[in-house]
């Protein structure tokens, strides 16, 4: 019986010693910390992800996106937009350019990159593919 009492007292002393330093324990989190984990700014229902479509109405949709894409690509000088195809998260923009047959492959890739950047700035939620005809 004495042996049992000593073991129980040793266990109580040992376990209570671990529990007394809760404030200094690195892994200690409160319920508020867990609920707000990753929230560095004011909590709102809006998101900062430009690829997430949240509001339905006149401000977005396939027709509006197609129009924005066409306008953005047409703003690049010397570009005439022929076709815009939207499919899920992919966009294919076919354009016609002046003097395209005289351009090198590097110049064509630079133009594709410039058109892609212009479209991305207008509608960032799509993966953009540019084809110069």
Tab-separated table of N, CA, C and O in Angstrom:
chain	number	residue	atom	x	y	z
A	1	UNK	N	0.817	-1.188	0.000
A	1	UNK	CA	0.000	0.000	0.000
A	1	UNK	C	0.869	1.263	0.000
A	1	UNK	O	0.508	2.251	-0.616
A	2	UNK	N	1.969	1.229	0.720
A	2	UNK	CA	2.876	2.370	0.782
A	2	UNK	C	3.491	2.599	-0.604
A	2	UNK	O	3.623	3.741	-1.060
A	3	UNK	N	3.817	1.506	-1.258
A	3	UNK	CA	4.393	1.603	-2.598
A	3	UNK	C	3.375	2.259	-3.562
A	3	UNK	O	3.742	3.115	-4.362
A	4	UNK	N	2.131	1.863	-3.473
A	4	UNK	CA	1.062	2.423	-4.320
A	4	UNK	C	0.890	3.917	-4.043
A	4	UNK	O	0.750	4.716	-4.961
A	5	UNK	N	0.923	4.321	-2.795
A	5	UNK	CA	0.773	5.729	-2.418
A	5	UNK	C	1.949	6.548	-2.950
A	5	UNK	O	1.751	7.667	-3.452
A	6	UNK	N	3.141	6.008	-2.890
A	6	UNK	CA	4.319	6.731	-3.383
A	6	UNK	C	4.238	6.914	-4.896
A	6	UNK	O	4.539	7.995	-5.420
A	7	UNK	N	3.805	5.894	-5.606
A	7	UNK	CA	3.662	5.989	-7.065
A	7	UNK	C	2.612	7.029	-7.436
A	7	UNK	O	2.810	7.847	-8.341
A	8	UNK	N	1.495	7.043	-6.739
A	8	UNK	CA	0.427	8.016	-7.026
A	8	UNK	C	0.921	9.426	-6.726
A	8	UNK	O	0.692	10.360	-7.508
A	9	UNK	N	1.579	9.633	-5.604
A	9	UNK	CA	2.093	10.962	-5.265
A	9	UNK	C	3.153	11.421	-6.266
A	9	UNK	O	3.194	12.599	-6.661
A	10	UNK	N	4.010	10.516	-6.687
A	10	UNK	CA	5.025	10.866	-7.683
A	10	UNK	C	4.367	11.245	-9.012
A	10	UNK	O	4.791	12.208	-9.675
A	11	UNK	N	3.330	10.522	-9.389
A	11	UNK	CA	2.615	10.841	-10.627
A	11	UNK	C	1.932	12.195	-10.528
A	11	UNK	O	1.943	12.992	-11.476
A	12	UNK	N	1.321	12.489	-9.394
A	12	UNK	CA	0.657	13.784	-9.193
A	12	UNK	C	1.668	14.917	-9.253
A	12	UNK	O	1.440	15.943	-9.898
A	13	UNK	N	2.799	14.754	-8.599
A	13	UNK	CA	3.837	15.793	-8.603
A	13	UNK	C	4.387	15.974	-10.017
A	13	UNK	O	4.547	17.102	-10.495
A	14	UNK	N	4.650	14.883	-10.686
A	14	UNK	CA	5.209	14.959	-12.033
A	14	UNK	C	4.220	15.599	-13.016
A	14	UNK	O	4.582	16.486	-13.783
A	15	UNK	N	2.974	15.169	-12.999
A	15	UNK	CA	1.978	15.695	-13.933
A	15	UNK	C	1.580	17.127	-13.612
A	15	UNK	O	1.290	17.910	-14.505
A	16	UNK	N	1.553	17.500	-12.337
A	16	UNK	CA	1.205	18.879	-11.997
A	16	UNK	C	2.337	19.824	-12.365
A	16	UNK	O	2.109	20.998	-12.659
A	17	UNK	N	3.553	19.354	-12.362
A	17	UNK	CA	4.694	20.178	-12.749
A	17	UNK	C	4.621	20.567	-14.220
A	17	UNK	O	5.012	21.663	-14.613
A	18	UNK	N	4.102	19.701	-15.065
A	18	UNK	CA	3.972	20.010	-16.491
A	18	UNK	C	2.847	21.000	-16.744
A	18	UNK	O	2.912	21.806	-17.658
A	19	UNK	N	1.827	20.938	-15.934
A	19	UNK	CA	0.652	21.771	-16.173
A	19	UNK	C	0.779	23.178	-15.643
A	19	UNK	O	-0.026	24.039	-15.948
A	20	UNK	N	1.791	23.469	-14.838
A	20	UNK	CA	1.920	24.790	-14.242
A	20	UNK	C	2.540	25.815	-15.173
A	20	UNK	O	2.422	27.002	-14.945
A	21	UNK	N	3.186	25.389	-16.230
A	21	UNK	CA	3.860	26.320	-17.122
A	21	UNK	C	3.091	26.508	-18.428
A	21	UNK	O	3.668	26.559	-19.495
A	22	UNK	N	1.799	26.658	-18.347
A	22	UNK	CA	0.951	26.757	-19.538
A	22	UNK	C	1.263	28.019	-20.330
A	22	UNK	O	1.287	28.000	-21.553
A	23	UNK	N	1.524	29.128	-19.662
A	23	UNK	CA	1.765	30.389	-20.371
A	23	UNK	C	3.068	30.369	-21.156
A	23	UNK	O	3.205	31.050	-22.173
A	24	UNK	N	4.035	29.605	-20.703
A	24	UNK	CA	5.323	29.567	-21.363
A	24	UNK	C	5.396	28.473	-22.433
A	24	UNK	O	6.357	28.406	-23.179
A	25	UNK	N	4.400	27.651	-22.490
A	25	UNK	CA	4.385	26.530	-23.435
A	25	UNK	C	4.178	27.051	-24.854
A	25	UNK	O	3.253	27.821	-25.104
A	26	UNK	N	5.031	26.677	-25.782
A	26	UNK	CA	4.980	27.201	-27.147
A	26	UNK	C	3.710	26.832	-27.885
A	26	UNK	O	3.188	27.596	-28.656
A	27	UNK	N	3.215	25.648	-27.714
A	27	UNK	CA	2.074	25.174	-28.483
A	27	UNK	C	0.735	25.569	-27.907
A	27	UNK	O	-0.303	25.134	-28.381
A	28	UNK	N	0.706	26.393	-26.882
A	28	UNK	CA	-0.547	26.759	-26.249
A	28	UNK	C	-1.332	27.717	-27.133
A	28	UNK	O	-0.830	28.746	-27.570
A	29	UNK	N	-2.560	27.386	-27.439
A	29	UNK	CA	-3.440	28.272	-28.208
A	29	UNK	C	-4.764	28.379	-27.486
A	29	UNK	O	-5.227	27.432	-26.851
A	30	UNK	N	-5.366	29.526	-27.598
A	30	UNK	CA	-6.679	29.713	-26.999
A	30	UNK	C	-7.743	29.442	-28.055
A	30	UNK	O	-7.450	29.287	-29.240
A	31	UNK	N	-8.974	29.404	-27.640
A	31	UNK	CA	-10.087	29.156	-28.563
A	31	UNK	C	-10.168	30.276	-29.611
A	31	UNK	O	-10.428	30.025	-30.777
A	32	UNK	N	-9.910	31.521	-29.194
A	32	UNK	CA	-9.927	32.641	-30.143
A	32	UNK	C	-8.849	32.486	-31.202
A	32	UNK	O	-9.061	32.817	-32.369
A	33	UNK	N	-7.675	31.999	-30.797
A	33	UNK	CA	-6.601	31.786	-31.763
A	33	UNK	C	-7.001	30.758	-32.808
A	33	UNK	O	-6.729	30.917	-33.994
A	34	UNK	N	-7.640	29.708	-32.380
A	34	UNK	CA	-8.046	28.648	-33.303
A	34	UNK	C	-9.140	29.150	-34.246
A	34	UNK	O	-9.124	28.886	-35.445
A	35	UNK	N	-10.105	29.888	-33.729
A	35	UNK	CA	-11.205	30.384	-34.562
A	35	UNK	C	-10.718	31.401	-35.589
A	35	UNK	O	-11.229	31.473	-36.694
A	36	UNK	N	-9.726	32.210	-35.249
A	36	UNK	CA	-9.253	33.272	-36.130
A	36	UNK	C	-7.929	32.936	-36.793
A	36	UNK	O	-7.214	33.820	-37.234
A	37	UNK	N	-7.594	31.671	-36.865
A	37	UNK	CA	-6.315	31.259	-37.410
A	37	UNK	C	-6.173	31.724	-38.856
A	37	UNK	O	-7.032	31.471	-39.698
A	38	UNK	N	-5.116	32.414	-39.164
A	38	UNK	CA	-4.870	32.884	-40.516
A	38	UNK	C	-5.536	34.205	-40.845
A	38	UNK	O	-5.350	34.742	-41.933
A	39	UNK	N	-6.321	34.755	-39.962
A	39	UNK	CA	-6.986	36.026	-40.225
A	39	UNK	C	-6.085	37.152	-39.746
A	39	UNK	O	-5.981	37.405	-38.554
A	40	UNK	N	-5.431	37.817	-40.682
A	40	UNK	CA	-4.548	38.910	-40.320
A	40	UNK	C	-5.220	40.260	-40.477
A	40	UNK	O	-4.695	41.269	-40.063
A	41	UNK	N	-6.370	40.261	-41.113
A	41	UNK	CA	-7.071	41.515	-41.365
A	41	UNK	C	-8.469	41.441	-40.756
A	41	UNK	O	-8.852	40.438	-40.168
A	42	UNK	N	-9.213	42.498	-40.948
A	42	UNK	CA	-10.577	42.537	-40.456
A	42	UNK	C	-11.377	41.402	-41.092
A	42	UNK	O	-11.271	41.150	-42.294
A	43	UNK	N	-12.182	40.742	-40.305
A	43	UNK	CA	-12.958	39.611	-40.810
A	43	UNK	C	-14.125	40.141	-41.620
A	43	UNK	O	-14.961	40.903	-41.130
A	44	UNK	N	-14.182	39.756	-42.906
A	44	UNK	CA	-15.270	40.143	-43.788
A	44	UNK	C	-15.720	38.925	-44.575
A	44	UNK	O	-15.070	37.883	-44.554
A	45	UNK	N	-16.819	39.070	-45.287
A	45	UNK	CA	-17.286	37.970	-46.132
A	45	UNK	C	-16.640	38.020	-47.508
A	45	UNK	O	-16.768	37.080	-48.275
A	46	UNK	N	-15.969	39.123	-47.829
A	46	UNK	CA	-15.307	39.242	-49.127
A	46	UNK	C	-14.009	38.455	-49.122
A	46	UNK	O	-13.402	38.231	-48.092
A	47	UNK	N	-13.568	38.094	-50.300
A	47	UNK	CA	-12.317	37.358	-50.426
A	47	UNK	C	-11.355	38.161	-51.280
A	47	UNK	O	-11.764	39.023	-52.039
A	48	UNK	N	-10.076	37.871	-51.136
A	48	UNK	CA	-9.085	38.560	-51.940
A	48	UNK	C	-8.657	37.713	-53.128
A	48	UNK	O	-7.761	38.083	-53.855
A	49	UNK	N	-9.283	36.569	-53.311
A	49	UNK	CA	-8.950	35.685	-54.424
A	49	UNK	C	-9.640	36.179	-55.686
A	49	UNK	O	-10.859	36.143	-55.772
A	50	UNK	N	-8.896	36.628	-56.703
A	50	UNK	CA	-9.546	37.160	-57.903
A	50	UNK	C	-10.176	36.077	-58.767
A	50	UNK	O	-10.958	36.378	-59.644
A	51	UNK	N	-9.867	34.810	-58.537
A	51	UNK	CA	-10.444	33.741	-59.345
A	51	UNK	C	-11.771	33.239	-58.793
A	51	UNK	O	-12.389	32.368	-59.368
A	52	UNK	N	-12.210	33.757	-57.664
A	52	UNK	CA	-13.450	33.313	-57.064
A	52	UNK	C	-14.588	34.235	-57.484
A	52	UNK	O	-14.515	35.444	-57.297
A	53	UNK	N	-15.613	33.657	-58.052
A	53	UNK	CA	-16.775	34.434	-58.472
A	53	UNK	C	-17.818	34.303	-57.374
A	53	UNK	O	-18.241	33.207	-57.044
A	54	UNK	N	-18.254	35.424	-56.825
A	54	UNK	CA	-19.151	35.373	-55.691
A	54	UNK	C	-20.515	35.994	-55.974
A	54	UNK	O	-21.524	35.477	-55.530
A	55	UNK	N	-20.541	37.096	-56.655
A	55	UNK	CA	-21.793	37.817	-56.843
A	55	UNK	C	-22.349	37.589	-58.238
A	55	UNK	O	-21.646	37.693	-59.227
A	56	UNK	N	-23.630	37.308	-58.302
A	56	UNK	CA	-24.292	37.077	-59.579
A	56	UNK	C	-25.020	38.357	-59.964
A	56	UNK	O	-25.635	39.011	-59.145
A	57	UNK	N	-24.993	38.715	-61.243
A	57	UNK	CA	-25.693	39.908	-61.693
A	57	UNK	C	-25.101	40.422	-62.982
A	57	UNK	O	-24.545	39.670	-63.768
A	58	UNK	N	-25.230	41.715	-63.197
A	58	UNK	CA	-24.751	42.327	-64.427
A	58	UNK	C	-23.247	42.553	-64.408
A	58	UNK	O	-22.663	42.863	-65.436
A	59	UNK	N	-22.624	42.441	-63.249
A	59	UNK	CA	-21.209	42.763	-63.159
A	59	UNK	C	-20.313	41.650	-63.676
A	59	UNK	O	-19.174	41.885	-63.998
A	60	UNK	N	-20.784	40.407	-63.734
A	60	UNK	CA	-19.961	39.323	-64.246
A	60	UNK	C	-20.838	38.293	-64.931
A	60	UNK	O	-22.024	38.230	-64.748
A	61	UNK	N	-20.213	37.499	-65.722
A	61	UNK	CA	-20.875	36.445	-66.473
A	61	UNK	C	-20.058	36.188	-67.727
A	61	UNK	O	-19.113	36.906	-68.035
A	62	UNK	N	-20.412	35.161	-68.462
A	62	UNK	CA	-19.638	34.821	-69.652
A	62	UNK	C	-19.680	35.937	-70.692
A	62	UNK	O	-18.672	36.252	-71.309
A	63	UNK	N	-20.845	36.525	-70.872
A	63	UNK	CA	-20.974	37.606	-71.869
A	63	UNK	C	-20.120	38.814	-71.471
A	63	UNK	O	-19.394	39.368	-72.297
A	64	UNK	N	-20.188	39.195	-70.197
A	64	UNK	CA	-19.410	40.338	-69.726
A	64	UNK	C	-17.914	40.027	-69.760
A	64	UNK	O	-17.104	40.877	-70.137
A	65	UNK	N	-17.549	38.806	-69.375
A	65	UNK	CA	-16.131	38.429	-69.405
A	65	UNK	C	-15.599	38.413	-70.833
A	65	UNK	O	-14.491	38.883	-71.098
A	66	UNK	N	-16.377	37.869	-71.755
A	66	UNK	CA	-15.958	37.836	-73.163
A	66	UNK	C	-15.744	39.257	-73.689
A	66	UNK	O	-14.771	39.545	-74.384
A	67	UNK	N	-16.634	40.167	-73.305
A	67	UNK	CA	-16.514	41.564	-73.739
A	67	UNK	C	-15.249	42.205	-73.152
A	67	UNK	O	-14.503	42.879	-73.865
A	68	UNK	N	-15.007	41.982	-71.856
A	68	UNK	CA	-13.804	42.543	-71.214
A	68	UNK	C	-12.527	41.988	-71.836
A	68	UNK	O	-11.557	42.724	-72.048
A	69	UNK	N	-12.525	40.694	-72.127
A	69	UNK	CA	-11.352	40.061	-72.732
A	69	UNK	C	-11.092	40.642	-74.116
A	69	UNK	O	-9.958	40.965	-74.474
A	70	UNK	N	-12.151	40.773	-74.896
A	70	UNK	CA	-12.009	41.312	-76.255
A	70	UNK	C	-11.496	42.746	-76.219
A	70	UNK	O	-10.595	43.118	-76.978
A	71	UNK	N	-12.045	43.569	-75.319
A	71	UNK	CA	-11.615	44.961	-75.208
A	71	UNK	C	-10.157	45.057	-74.741
A	71	UNK	O	-9.388	45.875	-75.260
A	72	UNK	N	-9.788	44.224	-73.776
A	72	UNK	CA	-8.417	44.274	-73.245
A	72	UNK	C	-7.407	43.864	-74.305
A	72	UNK	O	-6.354	44.495	-74.449
A	73	UNK	N	-7.704	42.821	-75.062
A	73	UNK	CA	-6.776	42.370	-76.100
A	73	UNK	C	-6.709	43.380	-77.242
A	73	UNK	O	-5.642	43.597	-77.825
A	74	UNK	N	-7.829	44.022	-77.558
A	74	UNK	CA	-7.860	45.000	-78.644
A	74	UNK	C	-7.099	46.275	-78.290
A	74	UNK	O	-6.700	47.025	-79.185
A	75	UNK	N	-6.890	46.542	-77.000
A	75	UNK	CA	-6.148	47.736	-76.584
A	75	UNK	C	-4.657	47.631	-76.901
A	75	UNK	O	-3.971	48.648	-76.973
A	76	UNK	N	-4.166	46.419	-77.091
A	76	UNK	CA	-2.762	46.252	-77.471
A	76	UNK	C	-2.628	46.752	-78.907
A	76	UNK	O	-3.385	46.335	-79.785
A	77	UNK	N	-1.691	47.651	-79.178
A	77	UNK	CA	-1.594	48.240	-80.521
A	77	UNK	C	-1.277	47.191	-81.596
A	77	UNK	O	-0.412	46.342	-81.410
A	78	UNK	N	-2.000	47.282	-82.703
A	78	UNK	CA	-1.777	46.387	-83.837
A	78	UNK	C	-2.474	45.041	-83.722
A	78	UNK	O	-2.227	44.153	-84.528
A	79	UNK	N	-3.344	44.872	-82.738
A	79	UNK	CA	-4.022	43.595	-82.520
A	79	UNK	C	-5.486	43.722	-82.893
A	79	UNK	O	-6.163	44.668	-82.496
A	80	UNK	N	-5.978	42.758	-83.659
A	80	UNK	CA	-7.395	42.666	-83.986
A	80	UNK	C	-7.897	41.317	-83.486
A	80	UNK	O	-7.404	40.263	-83.893
A	81	UNK	N	-8.842	41.350	-82.572
A	81	UNK	CA	-9.343	40.122	-81.957
A	81	UNK	C	-10.307	39.435	-82.922
A	81	UNK	O	-11.257	40.038	-83.417
A	82	UNK	N	-10.053	38.160	-83.183
A	82	UNK	CA	-10.903	37.376	-84.075
A	82	UNK	C	-11.913	36.535	-83.306
A	82	UNK	O	-13.067	36.445	-83.690
A	83	UNK	N	-11.464	35.894	-82.224
A	83	UNK	CA	-12.355	34.987	-81.505
A	83	UNK	C	-11.924	34.876	-80.049
A	83	UNK	O	-10.738	34.862	-79.746
A	84	UNK	N	-12.921	34.772	-79.168
A	84	UNK	CA	-12.690	34.532	-77.745
A	84	UNK	C	-13.529	33.321	-77.359
A	84	UNK	O	-14.741	33.317	-77.533
A	85	UNK	N	-12.865	32.289	-76.854
A	85	UNK	CA	-13.562	31.070	-76.437
A	85	UNK	C	-13.367	30.897	-74.937
A	85	UNK	O	-12.241	30.878	-74.448
A	86	UNK	N	-14.475	30.782	-74.215
A	86	UNK	CA	-14.447	30.552	-72.773
A	86	UNK	C	-14.912	29.131	-72.493
A	86	UNK	O	-15.961	28.719	-72.971
A	87	UNK	N	-14.127	28.407	-71.707
A	87	UNK	CA	-14.523	27.058	-71.309
A	87	UNK	C	-14.014	26.816	-69.898
A	87	UNK	O	-12.812	26.669	-69.672
A	88	UNK	N	-14.937	26.800	-68.951
A	88	UNK	CA	-14.616	26.636	-67.526
A	88	UNK	C	-13.607	27.712	-67.114
A	88	UNK	O	-13.916	28.893	-67.176
A	89	UNK	N	-12.407	27.338	-66.703
A	89	UNK	CA	-11.419	28.326	-66.261
A	89	UNK	C	-10.396	28.644	-67.343
A	89	UNK	O	-9.404	29.296	-67.077
A	90	UNK	N	-10.648	28.205	-68.573
A	90	UNK	CA	-9.716	28.418	-69.680
A	90	UNK	C	-10.287	29.452	-70.661
A	90	UNK	O	-11.483	29.470	-70.911
A	91	UNK	N	-9.407	30.277	-71.220
A	91	UNK	CA	-9.788	31.249	-72.247
A	91	UNK	C	-8.800	31.131	-73.398
A	91	UNK	O	-7.596	31.128	-73.184
A	92	UNK	N	-9.344	31.002	-74.594
A	92	UNK	CA	-8.522	31.001	-75.796
A	92	UNK	C	-8.856	32.260	-76.575
A	92	UNK	O	-10.004	32.484	-76.961
A	93	UNK	N	-7.841	33.081	-76.807
A	93	UNK	CA	-8.010	34.339	-77.539
A	93	UNK	C	-7.234	34.203	-78.845
A	93	UNK	O	-6.024	34.036	-78.847
A	94	UNK	N	-7.968	34.278	-79.963
A	94	UNK	CA	-7.344	34.249	-81.290
A	94	UNK	C	-7.295	35.666	-81.813
A	94	UNK	O	-8.320	36.356	-81.849
A	95	UNK	N	-6.111	36.103	-82.233
A	95	UNK	CA	-5.938	37.473	-82.705
A	95	UNK	C	-5.239	37.471	-84.061
A	95	UNK	O	-4.554	36.520	-84.429
A	96	UNK	N	-5.429	38.562	-84.765
A	96	UNK	CA	-4.747	38.792	-86.028
A	96	UNK	C	-3.892	40.033	-85.838
A	96	UNK	O	-4.344	41.020	-85.257
A	97	UNK	N	-2.659	39.975	-86.316
A	97	UNK	CA	-1.749	41.100	-86.138
A	97	UNK	C	-1.213	41.559	-87.485
A	97	UNK	O	-1.067	40.769	-88.408
A	98	UNK	N	-0.892	42.836	-87.531
A	98	UNK	CA	-0.264	43.381	-88.724
A	98	UNK	C	1.187	42.910	-88.784
A	98	UNK	O	1.862	42.833	-87.763
A	99	UNK	N	1.662	42.584	-89.957
A	99	UNK	CA	3.048	42.158	-90.198
A	99	UNK	C	3.443	40.918	-89.397
A	99	UNK	O	4.608	40.746	-89.041
A	100	UNK	N	2.484	40.074	-89.122
A	100	UNK	CA	2.772	38.872	-88.345
A	100	UNK	C	3.680	37.906	-89.107
A	100	UNK	O	4.529	37.245	-88.523
A	101	UNK	N	3.531	37.860	-90.429
A	101	UNK	CA	4.342	36.942	-91.232
A	101	UNK	C	5.820	37.361	-91.269
A	101	UNK	O	6.688	36.542	-91.571
A	102	UNK	N	6.133	38.612	-90.932
A	102	UNK	CA	7.517	39.099	-90.940
A	102	UNK	C	8.187	38.984	-89.575
A	102	UNK	O	9.361	39.286	-89.434
A	103	UNK	N	7.441	38.535	-88.552
A	103	UNK	CA	7.977	38.469	-87.187
A	103	UNK	C	8.718	37.153	-86.947
A	103	UNK	O	8.370	36.117	-87.496
A	104	UNK	N	9.709	37.252	-86.062
A	104	UNK	CA	10.423	36.043	-85.651
A	104	UNK	C	9.616	35.337	-84.552
A	104	UNK	O	8.651	35.887	-84.018
A	105	UNK	N	10.035	34.136	-84.213
A	105	UNK	CA	9.331	33.376	-83.180
A	105	UNK	C	9.408	34.071	-81.823
A	105	UNK	O	8.447	34.050	-81.047
A	106	UNK	N	10.553	34.709	-81.525
A	106	UNK	CA	10.686	35.413	-80.254
A	106	UNK	C	9.739	36.607	-80.179
A	106	UNK	O	9.140	36.879	-79.144
A	107	UNK	N	9.606	37.336	-81.287
A	107	UNK	CA	8.685	38.480	-81.311
A	107	UNK	C	7.244	38.028	-81.139
A	107	UNK	O	6.472	38.676	-80.422
A	108	UNK	N	6.902	36.932	-81.757
A	108	UNK	CA	5.535	36.415	-81.622
A	108	UNK	C	5.261	36.029	-80.172
A	108	UNK	O	4.195	36.324	-79.626
A	109	UNK	N	6.224	35.392	-79.514
A	109	UNK	CA	6.057	35.014	-78.109
A	109	UNK	C	5.949	36.252	-77.217
A	109	UNK	O	5.178	36.256	-76.257
A	110	UNK	N	6.697	37.312	-77.529
A	110	UNK	CA	6.590	38.555	-76.760
A	110	UNK	C	5.206	39.172	-76.920
A	110	UNK	O	4.623	39.660	-75.945
A	111	UNK	N	4.683	39.157	-78.146
A	111	UNK	CA	3.346	39.693	-78.382
A	111	UNK	C	2.287	38.861	-77.654
A	111	UNK	O	1.355	39.398	-77.065
A	112	UNK	N	2.447	37.547	-77.685
A	112	UNK	CA	1.508	36.683	-76.963
A	112	UNK	C	1.534	36.994	-75.471
A	112	UNK	O	0.485	37.073	-74.826
A	113	UNK	N	2.728	37.173	-74.936
A	113	UNK	CA	2.863	37.489	-73.520
A	113	UNK	C	2.216	38.838	-73.186
A	113	UNK	O	1.543	38.975	-72.164
A	114	UNK	N	2.409	39.818	-74.057
A	114	UNK	CA	1.814	41.145	-73.826
A	114	UNK	C	0.287	41.079	-73.871
A	114	UNK	O	-0.397	41.675	-73.038
A	115	UNK	N	-0.249	40.343	-74.835
A	115	UNK	CA	-1.706	40.183	-74.935
A	115	UNK	C	-2.237	39.436	-73.721
A	115	UNK	O	-3.258	39.805	-73.134
A	116	UNK	N	-1.524	38.401	-73.313
A	116	UNK	CA	-1.933	37.615	-72.140
A	116	UNK	C	-1.963	38.485	-70.880
A	116	UNK	O	-2.892	38.403	-70.078
A	117	UNK	N	-0.953	39.357	-70.718
A	117	UNK	CA	-0.917	40.253	-69.562
A	117	UNK	C	-2.085	41.236	-69.572
A	117	UNK	O	-2.686	41.510	-68.535
A	118	UNK	N	-2.390	41.771	-70.753
A	118	UNK	CA	-3.504	42.717	-70.857
A	118	UNK	C	-4.829	42.042	-70.499
A	118	UNK	O	-5.655	42.620	-69.779
A	119	UNK	N	-5.027	40.826	-70.971
A	119	UNK	CA	-6.262	40.102	-70.668
A	119	UNK	C	-6.302	39.735	-69.188
A	119	UNK	O	-7.345	39.846	-68.538
A	120	UNK	N	-5.170	39.315	-68.637
A	120	UNK	CA	-5.129	38.949	-67.220
A	120	UNK	C	-5.470	40.135	-66.323
A	120	UNK	O	-6.131	39.978	-65.300
A	121	UNK	N	-5.016	41.324	-66.695
A	121	UNK	CA	-5.330	42.510	-65.901
A	121	UNK	C	-6.824	42.811	-65.925
A	121	UNK	O	-7.378	43.303	-64.949
A	122	UNK	N	-7.477	42.498	-67.034
A	122	UNK	CA	-8.910	42.761	-67.147
A	122	UNK	C	-9.732	41.691	-66.431
A	122	UNK	O	-10.692	42.007	-65.732
A	123	UNK	N	-9.369	40.418	-66.628
A	123	UNK	CA	-10.131	39.305	-66.053
A	123	UNK	C	-9.135	38.274	-65.516
A	123	UNK	O	-8.759	37.355	-66.227
A	124	UNK	N	-8.728	38.395	-64.254
A	124	UNK	CA	-7.661	37.531	-63.735
A	124	UNK	C	-8.076	36.118	-63.348
A	124	UNK	O	-7.243	35.322	-62.977
A	125	UNK	N	-9.348	35.784	-63.442
A	125	UNK	CA	-9.772	34.477	-62.938
A	125	UNK	C	-9.653	33.345	-63.940
A	125	UNK	O	-10.069	32.234	-63.659
A	126	UNK	N	-9.104	33.600	-65.117
A	126	UNK	CA	-8.984	32.583	-66.151
A	126	UNK	C	-7.527	32.248	-66.454
A	126	UNK	O	-6.655	33.085	-66.280
A	127	UNK	N	-7.305	31.032	-66.938
A	127	UNK	CA	-6.021	30.654	-67.503
A	127	UNK	C	-6.079	31.030	-68.983
A	127	UNK	O	-6.939	30.533	-69.708
A	128	UNK	N	-5.182	31.866	-69.429
A	128	UNK	CA	-5.296	32.494	-70.746
A	128	UNK	C	-4.335	31.860	-71.726
A	128	UNK	O	-3.162	31.649	-71.428
A	129	UNK	N	-4.859	31.566	-72.933
A	129	UNK	CA	-4.058	31.029	-74.037
A	129	UNK	C	-4.277	31.958	-75.223
A	129	UNK	O	-5.412	32.282	-75.564
A	130	UNK	N	-3.187	32.396	-75.855
A	130	UNK	CA	-3.277	33.328	-76.988
A	130	UNK	C	-2.772	32.632	-78.239
A	130	UNK	O	-1.715	31.980	-78.217
A	131	UNK	N	-3.514	32.798	-79.309
A	131	UNK	CA	-3.110	32.240	-80.610
A	131	UNK	C	-3.093	33.386	-81.620
A	131	UNK	O	-4.087	34.089	-81.786
A	132	UNK	N	-1.950	33.577	-82.263
A	132	UNK	CA	-1.830	34.603	-83.300
A	132	UNK	C	-1.974	33.922	-84.636
A	132	UNK	O	-1.203	33.017	-84.973
A	133	UNK	N	-2.968	34.345	-85.402
A	133	UNK	CA	-3.220	33.724	-86.718
A	133	UNK	C	-2.438	34.425	-87.796
A	133	UNK	O	-2.240	35.577	-87.807
